[in-house]
Every structure is written in structure tokens, then in C-alpha cells.
Amino acid sequence: MSLSIVILAAGKGTRMKSATTKVMHKLAGKALVEHVIDTAMQLLPQSLAVVCGNGAEQVQPLLASKQVNSVMQHEQNGTGHAVMQAQDEFADADQVLVLYGDVPLTQLSTLDDLINCGDKNSLRILTTKLADPTGYGRIVRDDASNVICITEQKDADQATLAIKEVNSGIMVLPAQWLTASLSKLENNNAQGEYYLTDMVALAVADGIAINTVCCNDNAEVAGVNTRQQLAELERHYQQLQANKLMAAGVTLADPARLDIRGDVTIGQDVSIDVNVILEGAVKIADNVTIGANCIIKDSTIAAGTEILANSMLDKATVGENVNIGPFARLRPGTVLAAQAKVGNFVETKNANIGVGSKINHLSYIGDTDMGKGVNIGAGTITCNYDGANKHRTVIGDNAFIGSDSQLVAPVTIAEGATIGAGTTLRKDAAAEALTLTKTVQRTVAGWKRPVKKKT
Ligand code: UD1
Ligand code: CA
């Protein structure tokens, strides 16, 4: 039974008061419409198209990157009119699922239930019951509880306005019947629009069965119209993520102060302090501790590692039992082997740090291959950039770099080498030897400090 999916996303979103078109606003770091697309794709439809209009040029690059078709609706003449623009997309399908680009949190299981709640020749509507149904289309039923039509707020009389069961907007329709009947829609209503919801009364007239699934979780069918609603849905989504982590054995100092903007995998007995942001693809193994205010993006962290407060990791790979921070910045291409230490005010980039090596304070280590057991003194800088090109610094096992040294790349420090404090190293340093570049200390007896000349 073939399924086509049409996502409506041409609306303006006036109430967002934004130059960004509504469906491109982000929830958990991902555009609203991308949430809908990602869920839709899991249904493995034979075709998937997004109806674009307002801000189409903002939506289309995303669609292209996900290989999703886009259909233009040049004038926004209503939800029925939007579906008309997508007719070619479902010409060969048995049924069509209509989703909204501004309803991001509908679960796959709910859509599955909707698709399977009646045979493919029926019209299926996802509904929900709201204490305050203002603004929504009402599900109107006869005395036998059969759906007879959907009436929009602006077209409803007092009795209809009192109905609490509302249209989520999400519907499954028999495709061939839809194609044949769309042209029967009229726009003689309060908004002068072609309503998709009018297909319900047309279906009843044609003897098409109507089924409904009532979704108990209002957030799953909630649309975003304002920034306040966006913030509410964001919080709801974050709470769900936090609940999942806690159920899987993660300790959260405060589930309301963790933000997940991507896909995370977290092991058991991981402990996360307040105000942590996890972005992109993050993998955290068992027994990792993350301090307050850390931002971890697209990184992998092995078991037993401790990340102290205010550290930032971006595209870093961290081994077991490593110590990071506080105030460490691991930039892309940082690879820390087991038991390494990267302390406060240390920045690393494109750097392989060997087992047990320590960079404890105030350093920049970039484009570096460092062996095991190395000690980097405070204030060490790898000068990796000559103004045009980047060069690598190679540091052998058990080397010791004195504080406040500059390692001018390309340069190699052999195993067991010691570099004296304050060295500016421009040539390779020999193994198991002391290398110094500053003058030997001497004392000038009777030396006087200069005095200011009188004018
Ligand atoms: C619609 C439903 C209403 C339902 C509510 C749920 C109709 C007539 N009404 O009302 O029954 O309770 O959603 O949120 O369907 N869109 C287009 N092109 C258009 C018009 C809209 O693509 O010409 C898109 C919008 O971008 C949006 C969706 O369709 O994603 C819904 O449009 P909107 O104007 O918000 O419909 P509502 O009046 O809220
Ligand atoms: Ca709406």
C-alpha cells in the first residue's frame, strides 16, 4: 500500500515577527520543518514533498540537502490550495499523509496509528481534545458520533465553538479520490481560502469512511505560531530528552538545565551538572562526569573521563579516564589518549595527545603529535602558523617542555628531551638532552637602573 507525504510549509508565520520564515526557526537546534521531514522519512513513503511559498528560498537549500522535493505555492490560498499544488507528487499513490511544517513533535508511532486506523480508502484525521480549543478547526459529529465535517473557528456558530475536539491538521486521505475531488473545494468561507478541512464533508457525501485517532499528548499536535509557543515546545522537548537520559541511568543535577540539540548516546552512571549543552552527535561512555556550563559538540568521550566546569569540546575524541578543564577548549581534531590531562585556559586543535600526557595550564597546542608521558609547562605555545601555512610540531614520549616556551613549527622534539623554560625553539631538539635558547644567567655587579633625565 503506497504512501505519499505532503508537508505544508508555505504559510507566512506573521506572528513570529521574523525575517526567518517560520518553519526554519529552530527547535533543539534543528529547523521545525526538518523535525517533520525526519519523522516523515521514517515512514518510508514512496514520495515526500514540501509545499513552499513564503521564504521558499530559505527552505529549499535544506530540502536539497535532504533530497526532498519542493513544490511552489505562489499565493497562499489555503491548506486545500496548498495540497492542490502537490497533486503530481501523489498521482501514483494509494494514500496521502498531510503534515504541517510547523508541527514538529508528532511521534512516529502516532502517525503509524493514524495510517493504520482504517483501510486505505478511508479518510483519517488526527484529533486532540483541548481545554481551550480557540483557533482550531472543530471536529463536528452527528448523534451517532460519526464525523460529519470540520468547521473552522472563523466559520463556527456558538454551539460548534463549544466543541473541544479539534483538528490537528494531520490527515490521511485516499489519493485517487483526493485527486478527483480537490477541484470541488470552494473558497466561500470567512477567510476566502480553499480549506483542506472541507474534504471531510465531501468525503461524507461520497460515502467515504472517516476514522479519527485522538492524540492524548497535546504537544505532539501543537503548532508553532509565536515565539512563546516555540519556547514552550522547546522546553517540552528538552524535558522528554532529559527523562529518557534519566531512565537510562544518567544523573542530571537539574533536568530543566540541560539542552540537547542533536543525537546523543550516553552510558550509565554519567553525571551532568547544570547548564550543559550537548550538540550534534555526542557519545559519552559510562562513568563520565561533566561539570557545570560545559558545551560539548560532535565529540566522543570514553569511560571514566572527568570534564570540569566551563569547558568546550568541538569535534574532539577523548579517551578513558582523561581530565579536562576547568576552562579548557578542545577544538576540532583534538584526540586525547587515556589518562591525558588538559587543564585551565588550554586550547588544543588538530592535536594528538598521548597516554598520560599533561598540558595543565595556559597553553595553545595546535597541529601537534605528542607521545605519551609528556609534560607541557604553563604558557607553552606551538607556533603552528607562519602566516600562510600550518606546520606540525612533533613531541616524543616523556619529553618535558619548560614553561613559557614557543615551539616554532615545523619542529620535532625527540623522546625524553627537556626544553628549558622560556625557550624559543626553532630547530629540532635532541633526545634525552637539555635544550636552551636563552642566554645563560649572569650577574652584573654594581649595575644601576636607568634614571629619568631631568629636562
Ligand atoms: C489549520 C486547519 C485547522 C486546524 C489547524 C491546526 C485548515 C483550513 N484549518 O488551521 O482545522 O485546527 O490548522 O493547527 O486547514 N499553509 C500552506 N499554504 C496555505 C495555507 C497554509 O502551506 O495557503 C500551511 C502553513 O504553512 C501551515 C499549515 O499549512 O504549516 C497550516 O496553516 P495555518 O494557516 O496555520 O492553518 P490554521 O488556520 O492554523
Ligand atoms: Ca496554524
Short mmCIF file of C-alpha atoms and ligand atoms in Angstrom, two decimals:
data_model
loop_
_atom_site.label_atom_id
_atom_site.label_comp_id
_atom_site.label_asym_id
_atom_site.label_seq_id
_atom_site.Cartn_x
_atom_site.Cartn_y
_atom_site.Cartn_z
CA MET A 1 0.00 0.00 0.00
CA SER A 2 1.88 3.06 -1.22
CA LEU A 3 2.02 6.24 0.82
CA SER A 4 2.88 9.76 -0.33
CA ILE A 5 3.56 12.51 2.17
CA VAL A 6 2.93 16.21 1.63
CA ILE A 7 4.24 18.70 4.20
CA LEU A 8 2.59 22.13 4.12
CA ALA A 9 5.07 24.89 4.78
CA ALA A 10 4.10 27.86 2.62
CA GLY A 11 2.48 29.96 5.33
CA LYS A 12 3.95 33.26 6.40
CA GLY A 13 4.20 32.95 10.15
CA THR A 14 3.41 36.64 10.64
CA ARG A 15 3.21 36.30 14.41
CA MET A 16 6.85 35.18 14.65
CA LYS A 17 7.82 38.76 13.67
CA SER A 18 10.93 37.49 11.94
CA ALA A 19 12.91 37.73 8.72
CA THR A 20 13.35 33.97 9.05
CA THR A 21 10.39 32.08 7.64
CA LYS A 22 8.51 30.25 10.40
CA VAL A 23 9.34 26.65 9.52
CA MET A 24 13.10 27.45 9.53
CA HIS A 25 13.03 28.56 13.17
CA LYS A 26 14.88 26.03 15.26
CA LEU A 27 13.74 23.66 17.95
CA ALA A 28 16.56 21.79 19.68
CA GLY A 29 18.96 23.16 17.08
CA LYS A 30 17.00 21.78 14.11
CA ALA A 31 14.55 23.64 11.85
CA LEU A 32 10.89 22.93 12.63
CA VAL A 33 10.30 21.54 9.15
CA GLU A 34 13.36 19.28 9.45
CA HIS A 35 11.83 17.63 12.51
CA VAL A 36 8.73 16.92 10.41
CA ILE A 37 10.79 15.66 7.44
CA ASP A 38 12.90 13.36 9.63
CA THR A 39 9.83 11.77 11.19
CA ALA A 40 8.11 11.52 7.80
CA MET A 41 11.12 9.79 6.24
CA GLN A 42 10.92 7.02 8.84
CA LEU A 43 7.54 6.07 7.34
CA LEU A 44 9.43 5.19 4.12
CA PRO A 45 6.98 7.00 1.82
CA GLN A 46 7.12 6.46 -1.94
CA SER A 47 7.27 10.24 -2.30
CA LEU A 48 7.78 13.15 0.04
CA ALA A 49 7.25 16.77 -0.95
CA VAL A 50 7.23 20.06 0.93
CA VAL A 51 4.93 22.85 -0.25
CA CYS A 52 6.91 26.08 -0.06
CA GLY A 53 5.83 29.68 -0.56
CA ASN A 54 6.84 32.39 1.88
CA GLY A 55 10.58 32.20 2.44
CA ALA A 56 10.90 29.32 -0.04
CA GLU A 57 14.48 30.39 -0.78
CA GLN A 58 15.30 29.76 2.90
CA VAL A 59 13.69 26.31 2.95
CA GLN A 60 14.90 24.96 -0.40
CA PRO A 61 18.61 24.52 0.47
CA LEU A 62 17.58 22.32 3.40
CA LEU A 63 15.26 20.30 1.15
CA ALA A 64 18.01 19.89 -1.45
CA SER A 65 20.45 18.67 1.20
CA LYS A 66 17.94 16.06 2.32
CA GLN A 67 16.89 15.18 -1.25
CA VAL A 68 13.29 16.12 -0.58
CA ASN A 69 11.12 17.52 -3.39
CA SER A 70 9.73 21.00 -3.10
CA VAL A 71 6.57 22.30 -4.70
CA MET A 72 5.82 26.02 -5.02
CA GLN A 73 2.59 27.60 -3.85
CA HIS A 74 2.99 31.15 -5.14
CA GLU A 75 -0.08 32.52 -3.42
CA GLN A 76 -1.21 31.17 -0.08
CA ASN A 77 -4.85 30.49 -0.78
CA GLY A 78 -5.35 27.94 1.96
CA THR A 79 -4.40 24.42 3.03
CA GLY A 80 -6.56 22.81 0.33
CA HIS A 81 -4.97 25.03 -2.31
CA ALA A 82 -1.52 24.03 -0.97
CA VAL A 83 -2.33 20.34 -1.43
CA MET A 84 -3.58 21.07 -4.99
CA GLN A 85 -0.09 22.33 -5.87
CA ALA A 86 1.38 18.96 -4.85
CA GLN A 87 -1.02 16.76 -6.88
CA ASP A 88 1.65 15.44 -9.22
CA GLU A 89 3.60 14.16 -6.22
CA PHE A 90 0.88 11.71 -5.18
CA ALA A 91 -0.59 10.83 -8.59
CA ASP A 92 0.52 7.17 -8.31
CA ALA A 93 -0.01 6.68 -4.59
CA ASP A 94 -2.76 4.84 -2.72
CA GLN A 95 -2.89 7.29 0.12
CA VAL A 96 -1.60 10.71 1.08
CA LEU A 97 -0.47 11.82 4.53
CA VAL A 98 -0.66 15.59 5.02
CA LEU A 99 1.65 17.04 7.66
CA TYR A 100 2.32 20.63 8.72
CA GLY A 101 5.83 22.09 8.68
CA ASP A 102 5.15 23.99 11.88
CA VAL A 103 4.03 20.97 13.95
CA PRO A 104 7.40 19.47 14.87
CA LEU A 105 6.87 16.97 17.67
CA THR A 106 4.44 14.40 16.27
CA GLN A 107 5.77 10.93 17.11
CA LEU A 108 6.31 8.24 14.52
CA SER A 109 4.09 5.85 16.50
CA THR A 110 1.20 8.35 16.40
CA LEU A 111 1.46 8.67 12.62
CA ASP A 112 1.65 4.88 12.35
CA ASP A 113 -1.52 4.57 14.42
CA LEU A 114 -3.24 7.12 12.18
CA ILE A 115 -2.23 5.39 8.96
CA ASN A 116 -3.37 2.02 10.30
CA CYS A 117 -6.64 3.10 11.93
CA GLY A 118 -8.76 2.37 8.88
CA ASP A 119 -8.43 0.89 5.43
CA LYS A 120 -6.69 2.77 2.67
CA ASN A 121 -9.98 4.00 1.22
CA SER A 122 -10.96 5.85 4.37
CA LEU A 123 -10.15 9.40 5.41
CA ARG A 124 -8.27 9.50 8.72
CA ILE A 125 -7.94 12.56 10.94
CA LEU A 126 -5.59 13.06 13.88
CA THR A 127 -7.53 14.97 16.52
CA THR A 128 -6.89 16.12 20.06
CA LYS A 129 -9.04 17.45 22.88
CA LEU A 130 -8.17 20.90 24.17
CA ALA A 131 -9.48 22.68 27.27
CA ASP A 132 -9.24 25.87 25.19
CA PRO A 133 -9.88 24.99 21.52
CA THR A 134 -9.76 28.63 20.32
CA GLY A 135 -8.33 28.99 16.83
CA TYR A 136 -8.61 25.37 15.80
CA GLY A 137 -10.98 23.66 13.39
CA ARG A 138 -13.67 21.76 15.36
CA ILE A 139 -14.50 18.10 14.74
CA VAL A 140 -18.28 18.08 14.23
CA ARG A 141 -20.04 14.73 14.86
CA ASP A 142 -23.66 13.56 14.47
CA ASP A 143 -25.75 11.92 17.23
CA ALA A 144 -24.15 8.55 16.43
CA SER A 145 -20.75 10.17 16.91
CA ASN A 146 -19.82 9.92 13.22
CA VAL A 147 -17.71 12.82 11.93
CA ILE A 148 -19.71 14.93 9.51
CA CYS A 149 -17.38 17.86 8.90
CA ILE A 150 -14.67 20.13 10.27
CA THR A 151 -15.66 23.72 10.91
CA GLU A 152 -13.02 26.42 11.22
CA GLN A 153 -13.12 28.81 14.19
CA LYS A 154 -13.98 31.78 11.98
CA ASP A 155 -16.90 29.95 10.36
CA ALA A 156 -18.31 28.37 13.53
CA ASP A 157 -21.53 29.15 15.42
CA GLN A 158 -21.74 29.20 19.24
CA ALA A 159 -22.65 25.50 19.56
CA THR A 160 -19.73 24.47 17.32
CA LEU A 161 -17.29 26.72 19.16
CA ALA A 162 -18.07 24.76 22.34
CA ILE A 163 -16.66 21.53 20.82
CA LYS A 164 -13.36 20.61 22.49
CA GLU A 165 -12.19 18.01 19.98
CA VAL A 166 -10.10 19.78 17.35
CA ASN A 167 -8.39 19.06 14.05
CA SER A 168 -4.63 18.70 14.38
CA GLY A 169 -4.41 19.32 10.64
CA ILE A 170 -2.72 15.96 10.14
CA MET A 171 -4.76 13.73 7.85
CA VAL A 172 -4.51 10.64 5.69
CA LEU A 173 -6.63 10.70 2.53
CA PRO A 174 -7.22 8.15 -0.26
CA ALA A 175 -5.05 9.55 -3.05
CA GLN A 176 -7.15 8.81 -6.12
CA TRP A 177 -10.31 10.16 -4.51
CA LEU A 178 -8.38 13.24 -3.32
CA THR A 179 -7.09 13.90 -6.83
CA ALA A 180 -10.59 13.60 -8.26
CA SER A 181 -12.21 15.74 -5.55
CA LEU A 182 -9.80 18.60 -4.83
CA SER A 183 -11.32 20.65 -7.63
CA LYS A 184 -14.65 20.57 -5.79
CA LEU A 185 -13.26 22.71 -2.95
CA GLU A 186 -14.74 26.20 -2.77
CA ASN A 187 -13.49 29.32 -1.03
CA ASN A 188 -16.79 30.80 0.07
CA ASN A 189 -15.86 30.94 3.74
CA ALA A 190 -14.83 33.57 6.27
CA GLN A 191 -11.18 33.57 5.12
CA GLY A 192 -11.84 33.22 1.37
CA GLU A 193 -9.49 30.22 1.32
CA TYR A 194 -9.59 26.69 -0.06
CA TYR A 195 -9.69 24.63 3.15
CA LEU A 196 -8.31 21.12 3.18
CA THR A 197 -10.67 20.53 6.07
CA ASP A 198 -13.64 20.82 3.66
CA MET A 199 -12.52 17.49 2.16
CA VAL A 200 -14.16 15.86 5.19
CA ALA A 201 -17.70 16.93 4.29
CA LEU A 202 -17.00 16.00 0.64
CA ALA A 203 -15.88 12.55 1.78
CA VAL A 204 -19.02 12.07 3.85
CA ALA A 205 -21.10 12.98 0.78
CA ASP A 206 -19.19 10.42 -1.30
CA GLY A 207 -19.73 7.67 1.28
CA ILE A 208 -16.06 7.54 2.25
CA ALA A 209 -15.50 6.23 5.77
CA ILE A 210 -13.99 8.69 8.28
CA ASN A 211 -11.78 7.48 11.11
CA THR A 212 -10.17 9.53 13.85
CA VAL A 213 -7.27 8.97 16.22
CA CYS A 214 -7.34 11.23 19.25
CA CYS A 215 -3.84 12.11 20.43
CA ASN A 216 -3.63 12.49 24.21
CA ASP A 217 -0.38 14.43 24.21
CA ASN A 218 -1.23 17.96 23.08
CA ALA A 219 2.44 18.75 22.43
CA GLU A 220 2.53 16.18 19.63
CA VAL A 221 -0.02 18.14 17.63
CA ALA A 222 0.87 21.63 18.80
CA GLY A 223 1.77 24.07 16.06
CA VAL A 224 4.22 26.93 16.44
CA ASN A 225 2.70 30.33 15.70
CA THR A 226 4.56 32.56 18.15
CA ARG A 227 8.00 32.65 19.75
CA GLN A 228 6.36 31.91 23.07
CA GLN A 229 4.86 28.68 21.70
CA LEU A 230 8.25 27.83 20.22
CA ALA A 231 9.91 28.27 23.62
CA GLU A 232 7.21 26.15 25.28
CA LEU A 233 7.69 23.30 22.80
CA GLU A 234 11.47 23.55 23.16
CA ARG A 235 11.15 23.11 26.94
CA HIS A 236 8.73 20.21 26.47
CA TYR A 237 11.13 18.51 24.06
CA GLN A 238 14.11 19.07 26.37
CA GLN A 239 12.19 17.62 29.31
CA LEU A 240 11.44 14.49 27.22
CA GLN A 241 15.14 14.13 26.35
CA ALA A 242 16.11 14.57 29.99
CA ASN A 243 13.56 11.96 31.07
CA LYS A 244 14.97 9.47 28.57
CA LEU A 245 18.51 10.00 29.88
CA MET A 246 17.49 9.63 33.49
CA ALA A 247 15.58 6.44 32.65
CA ALA A 248 18.78 5.11 31.06
CA GLY A 249 20.84 5.74 34.20
CA VAL A 250 22.17 9.29 33.82
CA THR A 251 22.20 11.67 36.82
CA LEU A 252 21.14 15.21 35.94
CA ALA A 253 21.71 17.92 38.54
CA ASP A 254 18.67 19.67 37.10
CA PRO A 255 16.74 18.21 34.15
CA ALA A 256 15.50 21.73 33.34
CA ARG A 257 19.06 22.96 32.84
CA LEU A 258 20.33 20.56 30.20
CA ASP A 259 19.89 21.25 26.48
CA ILE A 260 20.30 18.58 23.85
CA ARG A 261 20.50 19.79 20.26
CA GLY A 262 21.27 16.67 18.32
CA ASP A 263 21.67 12.95 18.81
CA VAL A 264 23.32 11.84 22.00
CA THR A 265 24.22 8.41 23.30
CA ILE A 266 25.07 8.37 26.99
CA GLY A 267 26.20 5.42 29.12
CA GLN A 268 25.33 4.51 32.70
CA ASP A 269 26.28 6.46 35.79
CA VAL A 270 27.17 9.54 33.85
CA SER A 271 26.67 12.67 35.90
CA ILE A 272 25.85 16.02 34.31
CA ASP A 273 25.84 19.29 36.24
CA VAL A 274 23.73 22.33 35.40
CA ASN A 275 23.72 24.40 32.18
CA VAL A 276 25.31 21.82 29.94
CA ILE A 277 24.64 21.91 26.17
CA LEU A 278 25.15 18.78 24.05
CA GLU A 279 25.11 19.49 20.31
CA GLY A 280 25.25 17.37 17.17
CA ALA A 281 26.44 13.78 17.51
CA VAL A 282 27.74 13.27 21.03
CA LYS A 283 28.75 9.91 22.51
CA ILE A 284 29.50 9.68 26.20
CA ALA A 285 30.54 6.37 27.78
CA ASP A 286 29.91 5.09 31.34
CA ASN A 287 31.02 6.93 34.47
CA VAL A 288 31.83 10.23 32.77
CA THR A 289 31.36 13.36 34.88
CA ILE A 290 30.52 16.68 33.23
CA GLY A 291 30.76 19.90 35.24
CA ALA A 292 28.59 22.98 35.03
CA ASN A 293 28.41 25.16 31.90
CA CYS A 294 30.13 22.76 29.51
CA ILE A 295 29.33 22.80 25.78
CA ILE A 296 30.09 19.53 24.01
CA LYS A 297 29.58 19.30 20.27
CA ASP A 298 30.14 16.36 17.87
CA SER A 299 32.51 14.62 20.27
CA THR A 300 33.16 11.16 21.71
CA ILE A 301 34.14 10.72 25.35
CA ALA A 302 35.31 7.38 26.72
CA ALA A 303 34.54 5.91 30.12
CA GLY A 304 35.62 7.46 33.39
CA THR A 305 36.62 10.84 32.00
CA GLU A 306 36.03 13.95 34.06
CA ILE A 307 35.24 17.27 32.39
CA LEU A 308 35.32 20.17 34.81
CA ALA A 309 33.21 23.31 34.61
CA ASN A 310 33.18 25.77 31.71
CA SER A 311 34.92 23.56 29.17
CA MET A 312 34.11 23.48 25.46
CA LEU A 313 34.66 20.48 23.21
CA ASP A 314 34.11 20.57 19.46
CA LYS A 315 34.83 17.53 17.25
CA ALA A 316 37.11 16.05 19.88
CA THR A 317 37.82 12.41 20.67
CA VAL A 318 38.59 11.77 24.30
CA GLY A 319 39.97 8.53 25.76
CA GLU A 320 39.33 6.84 29.10
CA ASN A 321 39.97 8.49 32.45
CA VAL A 322 41.04 11.80 30.96
CA ASN A 323 40.83 15.05 32.95
CA ILE A 324 39.67 18.17 31.16
CA GLY A 325 39.21 21.72 32.44
CA PRO A 326 38.04 23.77 34.13
CA PHE A 327 38.01 26.33 31.29
CA ALA A 328 39.57 24.07 28.64
CA ARG A 329 38.82 24.49 24.93
CA LEU A 330 39.21 21.42 22.73
CA ARG A 331 38.79 22.41 19.11
CA PRO A 332 38.24 20.16 16.05
CA GLY A 333 40.72 17.37 15.55
CA THR A 334 41.76 17.08 19.18
CA VAL A 335 42.40 13.46 20.16
CA LEU A 336 43.25 12.78 23.79
CA ALA A 337 44.54 9.31 24.70
CA ALA A 338 43.73 7.69 28.05
CA GLN A 339 44.77 9.45 31.25
CA ALA A 340 45.74 12.66 29.45
CA LYS A 341 45.19 15.98 31.25
CA VAL A 342 44.19 19.28 29.68
CA GLY A 343 43.81 21.97 32.30
CA ASN A 344 42.60 25.54 32.61
CA PHE A 345 42.97 28.02 29.77
CA VAL A 346 44.40 25.43 27.42
CA GLU A 347 43.34 25.45 23.76
CA THR A 348 44.03 22.47 21.51
CA LYS A 349 43.36 21.97 17.81
CA ASN A 350 44.33 19.18 15.39
CA ALA A 351 46.39 17.67 18.15
CA ASN A 352 47.05 14.07 19.16
CA ILE A 353 47.92 13.92 22.84
CA GLY A 354 49.43 10.62 24.02
CA VAL A 355 48.64 8.46 27.04
CA GLY A 356 49.11 10.27 30.32
CA SER A 357 50.49 13.46 28.77
CA LYS A 358 49.71 16.69 30.62
CA ILE A 359 49.02 20.21 29.42
CA ASN A 360 47.88 21.67 32.66
CA HIS A 361 47.84 25.43 32.27
CA LEU A 362 47.60 28.34 29.82
CA SER A 363 48.78 26.78 26.57
CA TYR A 364 47.98 26.56 22.86
CA ILE A 365 48.73 23.20 21.30
CA GLY A 366 47.79 23.02 17.61
CA ASP A 367 48.81 20.75 14.71
CA THR A 368 50.75 18.58 17.10
CA ASP A 369 51.58 14.90 17.52
CA MET A 370 52.50 14.31 21.12
CA GLY A 371 53.68 10.98 22.53
CA LYS A 372 52.95 9.54 25.95
CA GLY A 373 54.05 10.82 29.33
CA VAL A 374 54.85 14.31 28.03
CA ASN A 375 54.71 17.29 30.40
CA ILE A 376 53.93 20.66 28.86
CA GLY A 377 54.76 23.60 31.12
CA ALA A 378 52.45 26.54 31.67
CA GLY A 379 52.32 29.04 28.84
CA THR A 380 53.70 26.78 26.10
CA ILE A 381 52.68 27.78 22.59
CA THR A 382 53.02 25.77 19.40
CA CYS A 383 53.60 28.40 16.71
CA ASN A 384 51.87 26.39 14.00
CA TYR A 385 51.07 29.13 11.53
CA ASP A 386 53.66 31.07 9.53
CA GLY A 387 51.12 33.49 8.13
CA ALA A 388 50.42 31.34 5.09
CA ASN A 389 50.66 27.67 6.02
CA LYS A 390 50.18 25.42 9.02
CA HIS A 391 53.06 23.21 10.21
CA ARG A 392 53.23 20.35 12.68
CA THR A 393 55.03 20.02 15.95
CA VAL A 394 56.14 16.52 16.94
CA ILE A 395 56.90 15.81 20.58
CA GLY A 396 58.34 12.40 21.55
CA ASP A 397 57.44 10.25 24.56
CA ASN A 398 58.38 11.55 28.01
CA ALA A 399 59.58 14.94 26.73
CA PHE A 400 59.44 17.86 29.18
CA ILE A 401 58.74 21.36 27.90
CA GLY A 402 59.63 24.15 30.30
CA SER A 403 57.13 26.92 30.94
CA ASP A 404 56.67 29.85 28.60
CA SER A 405 58.28 28.13 25.61
CA GLN A 406 57.43 28.70 21.95
CA LEU A 407 57.78 25.71 19.65
CA VAL A 408 58.11 27.13 16.13
CA ALA A 409 56.78 24.53 13.69
CA PRO A 410 57.76 22.54 11.79
CA VAL A 411 59.83 21.24 14.65
CA THR A 412 60.50 17.88 16.31
CA ILE A 413 61.36 17.29 19.94
CA ALA A 414 62.81 13.82 20.38
CA GLU A 415 61.95 11.33 23.13
CA GLY A 416 62.95 12.26 26.63
CA ALA A 417 64.13 15.74 25.57
CA THR A 418 63.99 18.56 28.09
CA ILE A 419 63.34 22.09 26.85
CA GLY A 420 64.36 24.82 29.29
CA ALA A 421 61.83 27.39 30.46
CA GLY A 422 61.40 30.31 28.13
CA THR A 423 62.88 28.58 25.10
CA THR A 424 62.05 29.74 21.59
CA LEU A 425 62.67 26.51 19.73
CA ARG A 426 63.35 26.94 16.01
CA LYS A 427 65.34 23.76 15.39
CA ASP A 428 64.78 20.15 16.38
CA ALA A 429 65.66 19.18 19.94
CA ALA A 430 67.75 16.07 20.65
CA ALA A 431 66.62 13.06 22.68
CA GLU A 432 67.44 12.77 26.38
CA ALA A 433 69.23 16.15 26.36
CA LEU A 434 68.56 19.67 27.69
CA THR A 435 67.95 22.31 25.04
CA LEU A 436 68.08 26.02 25.92
CA THR A 437 67.95 29.09 23.70
CA LYS A 438 68.08 31.98 26.18
CA THR A 439 71.40 33.33 27.42
CA VAL A 440 72.94 31.79 30.47
CA GLN A 441 72.16 33.70 33.66
CA ARG A 442 74.86 36.16 34.73
CA THR A 443 75.16 38.83 37.40
CA VAL A 444 76.38 42.37 36.61
CA ALA A 445 77.68 43.77 39.88
CA GLY A 446 77.04 47.43 40.62
CA TRP A 447 74.58 47.77 37.77
CA LYS A 448 72.29 50.80 38.14
CA ARG A 449 68.79 51.12 36.91
CA PRO A 450 68.38 53.93 34.39
CA VAL A 451 67.04 57.17 35.86
CA LYS A 452 64.74 59.62 34.25
CA LYS A 453 66.59 62.55 32.68
CA LYS A 454 65.74 65.99 34.07
CA THR A 455 64.56 68.44 31.41
C1 UD1 B 1 -5.40 24.69 10.20
C2 UD1 B 1 -6.68 23.89 9.97
C3 UD1 B 1 -7.41 23.74 11.29
C4 UD1 B 1 -6.51 23.09 12.31
C5 UD1 B 1 -5.22 23.85 12.46
C6 UD1 B 1 -4.27 23.07 13.31
C7 UD1 B 1 -7.46 24.35 7.72
C8 UD1 B 1 -8.37 25.15 6.89
N1 UD1 B 1 -7.51 24.58 9.02
O1 UD1 B 1 -5.78 25.99 10.57
O2 UD1 B 1 -8.58 22.95 11.12
O3 UD1 B 1 -7.19 23.02 13.57
O4 UD1 B 1 -4.59 24.03 11.18
O5 UD1 B 1 -3.06 23.78 13.55
O6 UD1 B 1 -6.73 23.52 7.20
N2 UD1 B 1 -0.25 26.52 4.61
C9 UD1 B 1 0.23 26.49 3.32
N3 UD1 B 1 -0.42 27.20 2.37
C10 UD1 B 1 -1.52 27.94 2.63
C11 UD1 B 1 -2.01 27.96 3.95
C12 UD1 B 1 -1.35 27.24 4.91
O7 UD1 B 1 1.23 25.83 3.05
O8 UD1 B 1 -2.04 28.53 1.71
C13 UD1 B 1 0.45 25.75 5.65
C14 UD1 B 1 1.04 26.62 6.73
O9 UD1 B 1 2.40 26.95 6.42
C15 UD1 B 1 0.98 25.69 7.94
C16 UD1 B 1 -0.26 24.85 7.68
O10 UD1 B 1 -0.48 24.92 6.29
O11 UD1 B 1 2.09 24.85 8.02
C17 UD1 B 1 -1.49 25.34 8.46
O12 UD1 B 1 -1.82 26.64 8.04
P1 UD1 B 1 -2.46 27.69 9.02
O13 UD1 B 1 -2.75 28.91 8.25
O14 UD1 B 1 -1.61 27.82 10.24
O15 UD1 B 1 -3.84 26.97 9.38
P2 UD1 B 1 -4.76 27.26 10.61
O16 UD1 B 1 -5.60 28.44 10.34
O17 UD1 B 1 -4.00 27.22 11.85
CA CA B 2 -1.67 27.32 12.45
#
